[in-house]
CSV table of C-alpha atoms in Angstrom, one decimal:
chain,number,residue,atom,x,y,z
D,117,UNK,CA,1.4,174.7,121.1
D,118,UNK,CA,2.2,172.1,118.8
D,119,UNK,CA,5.5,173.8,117.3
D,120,UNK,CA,6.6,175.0,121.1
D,121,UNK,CA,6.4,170.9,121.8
D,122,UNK,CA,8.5,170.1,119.2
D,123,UNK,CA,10.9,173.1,119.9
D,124,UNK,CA,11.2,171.8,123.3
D,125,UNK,CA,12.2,168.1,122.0
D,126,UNK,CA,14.8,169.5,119.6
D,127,UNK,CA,16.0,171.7,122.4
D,128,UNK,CA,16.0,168.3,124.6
D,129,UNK,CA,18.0,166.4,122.1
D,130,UNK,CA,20.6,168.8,120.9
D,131,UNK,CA,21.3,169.0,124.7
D,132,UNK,CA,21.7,165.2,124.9
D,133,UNK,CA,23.8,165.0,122.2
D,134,UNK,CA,26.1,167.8,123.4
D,135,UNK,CA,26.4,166.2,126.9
D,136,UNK,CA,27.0,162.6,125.3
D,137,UNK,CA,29.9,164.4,123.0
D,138,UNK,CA,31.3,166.1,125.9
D,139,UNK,CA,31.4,162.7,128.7
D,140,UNK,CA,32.9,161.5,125.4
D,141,UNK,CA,35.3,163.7,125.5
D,142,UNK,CA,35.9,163.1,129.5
D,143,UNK,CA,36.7,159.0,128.4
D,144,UNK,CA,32.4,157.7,129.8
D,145,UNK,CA,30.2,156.3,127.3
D,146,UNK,CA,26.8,156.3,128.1
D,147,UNK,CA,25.7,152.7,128.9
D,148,UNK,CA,23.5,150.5,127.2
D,149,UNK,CA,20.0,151.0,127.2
D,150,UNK,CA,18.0,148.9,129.1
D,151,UNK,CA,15.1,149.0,131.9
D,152,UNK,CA,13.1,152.2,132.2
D,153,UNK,CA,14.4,155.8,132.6
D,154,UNK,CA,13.6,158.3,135.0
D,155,UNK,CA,9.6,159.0,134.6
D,156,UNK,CA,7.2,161.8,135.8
D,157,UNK,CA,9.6,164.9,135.5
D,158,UNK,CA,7.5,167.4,134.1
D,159,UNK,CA,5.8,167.3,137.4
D,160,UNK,CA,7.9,168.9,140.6
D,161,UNK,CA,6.8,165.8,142.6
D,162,UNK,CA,8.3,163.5,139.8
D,163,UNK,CA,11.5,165.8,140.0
D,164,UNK,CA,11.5,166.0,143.5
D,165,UNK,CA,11.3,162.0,143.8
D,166,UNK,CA,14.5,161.7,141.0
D,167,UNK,CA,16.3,163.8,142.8
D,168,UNK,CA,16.3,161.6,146.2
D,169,UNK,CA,17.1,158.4,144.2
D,170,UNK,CA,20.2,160.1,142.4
D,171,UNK,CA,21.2,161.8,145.9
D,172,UNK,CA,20.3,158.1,147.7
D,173,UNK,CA,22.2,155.8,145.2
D,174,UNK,CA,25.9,158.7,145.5
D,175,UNK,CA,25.5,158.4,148.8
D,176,UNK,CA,25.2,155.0,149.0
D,177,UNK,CA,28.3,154.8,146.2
D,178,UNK,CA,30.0,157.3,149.0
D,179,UNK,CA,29.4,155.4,151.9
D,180,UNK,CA,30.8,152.0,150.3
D,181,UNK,CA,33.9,153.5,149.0
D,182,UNK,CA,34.5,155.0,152.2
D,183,UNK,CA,33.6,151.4,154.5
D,184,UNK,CA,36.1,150.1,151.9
D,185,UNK,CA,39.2,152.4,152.7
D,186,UNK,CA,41.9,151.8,154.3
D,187,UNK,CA,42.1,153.1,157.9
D,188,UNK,CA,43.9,156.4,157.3
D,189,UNK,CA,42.6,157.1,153.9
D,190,UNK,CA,38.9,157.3,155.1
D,191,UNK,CA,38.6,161.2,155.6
D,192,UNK,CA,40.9,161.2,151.6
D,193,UNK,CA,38.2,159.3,150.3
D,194,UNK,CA,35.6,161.8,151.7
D,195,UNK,CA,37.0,164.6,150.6
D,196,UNK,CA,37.2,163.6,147.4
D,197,UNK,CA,34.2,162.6,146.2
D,198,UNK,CA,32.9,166.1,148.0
D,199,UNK,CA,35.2,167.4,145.5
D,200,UNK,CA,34.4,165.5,142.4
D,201,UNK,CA,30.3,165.9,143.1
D,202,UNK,CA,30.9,169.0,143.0
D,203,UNK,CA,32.8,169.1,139.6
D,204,UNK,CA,30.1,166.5,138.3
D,205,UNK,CA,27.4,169.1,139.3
D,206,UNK,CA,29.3,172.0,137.8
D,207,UNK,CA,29.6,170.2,134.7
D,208,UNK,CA,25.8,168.9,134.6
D,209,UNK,CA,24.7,172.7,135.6
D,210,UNK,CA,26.8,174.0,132.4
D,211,UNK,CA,25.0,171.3,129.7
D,212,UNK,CA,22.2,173.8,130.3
D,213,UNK,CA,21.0,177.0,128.3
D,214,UNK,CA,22.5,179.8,130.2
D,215,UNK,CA,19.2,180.8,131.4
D,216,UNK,CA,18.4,177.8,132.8
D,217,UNK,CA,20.3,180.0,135.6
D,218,UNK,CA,20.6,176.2,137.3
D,219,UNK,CA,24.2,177.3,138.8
D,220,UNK,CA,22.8,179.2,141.5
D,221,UNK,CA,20.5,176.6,142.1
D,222,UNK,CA,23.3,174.1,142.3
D,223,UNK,CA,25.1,176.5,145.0
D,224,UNK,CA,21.8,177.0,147.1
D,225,UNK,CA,21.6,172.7,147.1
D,226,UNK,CA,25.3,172.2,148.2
D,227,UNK,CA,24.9,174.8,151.1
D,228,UNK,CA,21.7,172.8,152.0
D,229,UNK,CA,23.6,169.9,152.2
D,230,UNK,CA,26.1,170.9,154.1
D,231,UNK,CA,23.3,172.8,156.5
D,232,UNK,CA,21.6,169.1,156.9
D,233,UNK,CA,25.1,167.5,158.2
D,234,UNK,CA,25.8,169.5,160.3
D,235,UNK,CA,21.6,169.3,161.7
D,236,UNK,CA,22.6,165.4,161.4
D,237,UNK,CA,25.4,165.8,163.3
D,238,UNK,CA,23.9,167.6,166.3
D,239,UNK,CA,21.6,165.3,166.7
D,240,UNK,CA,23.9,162.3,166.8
D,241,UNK,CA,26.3,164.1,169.3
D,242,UNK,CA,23.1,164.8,171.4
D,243,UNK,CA,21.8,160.7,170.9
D,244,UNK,CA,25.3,160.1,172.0
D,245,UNK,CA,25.5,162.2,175.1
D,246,UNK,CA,21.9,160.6,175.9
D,247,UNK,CA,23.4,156.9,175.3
D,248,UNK,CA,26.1,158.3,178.0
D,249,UNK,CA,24.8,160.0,180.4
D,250,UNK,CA,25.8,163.4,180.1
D,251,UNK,CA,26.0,166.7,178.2
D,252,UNK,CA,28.3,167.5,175.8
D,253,UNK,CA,28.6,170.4,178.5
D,254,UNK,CA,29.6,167.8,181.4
D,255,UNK,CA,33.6,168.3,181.7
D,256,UNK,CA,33.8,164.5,182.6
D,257,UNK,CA,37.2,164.9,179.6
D,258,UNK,CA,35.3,162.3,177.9
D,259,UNK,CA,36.2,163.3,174.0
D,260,UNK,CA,34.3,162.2,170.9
């Protein structure tokens, strides 16, 4: 057990190293050390929990940048950081032993997300139509 540890933390590092070399390579350094790293992720729970902070603080990023367009650029600015998630999660999936088979699991979480908007959005077109009175069946030519 001992030996499968220690393969597993040379595994860990080489994999560090190659992503660090790669970002490199893209023009990002990592940053300076400092504060505590991401803890508990042996555990689904603690995996689970890292997850919702790395998917609250880019969505928080997305929703700034896209406050802080200009008028007409809003749905520009959406569309591409859609578009360059997606690359960043493409590239994090490939830093990964091919069997890791995380690419499919990459694909099942981005047609989840998309699934949840559009849940989202029902329900604030429904709240809407409640706030005004009617149904989004009502032909009142009220458009949203």
């Amino acid at each position: 057990m001992c030996g499968e540890v220690d393969d597993n933390v040379q595994i860990n590092q080489e994999i560090l190293e190659r992503f660090t070399v790669m970002s490199g390579m893209l023009g990002v350094s990592p940053p300076e050390a400092s504060g505590k790293g991401p803890t508990g992720l042996a555990e689904a729970d603690g995996r689970a929990a890292y997850m919702e902070q790395i998917f609250q603080a880019g969505l928080t990023r997305s929703l700034t940048d896209a406050s802080l367009t200009e008028d007409d650029e809003t749905v520009d600015a959406i569309a591409s950081q859609a578009i360059a998630f997606a690359r960043l999660a493409g590239f994090l999936a490939a830093q990964l032993p091919p069997d890791a088979d995380l690419f499919r699991s990459v694909i099942e979480s981005m047609t989840a997300g998309h699934g949840e908007s559009a849940k989202l959005e029902r329900q604030y077109h429904d709240a809407h139509a409640k706030r005004h009175g009617h149904s989004h069946g009502d032909d009142d030519h009220h458009h949203h």
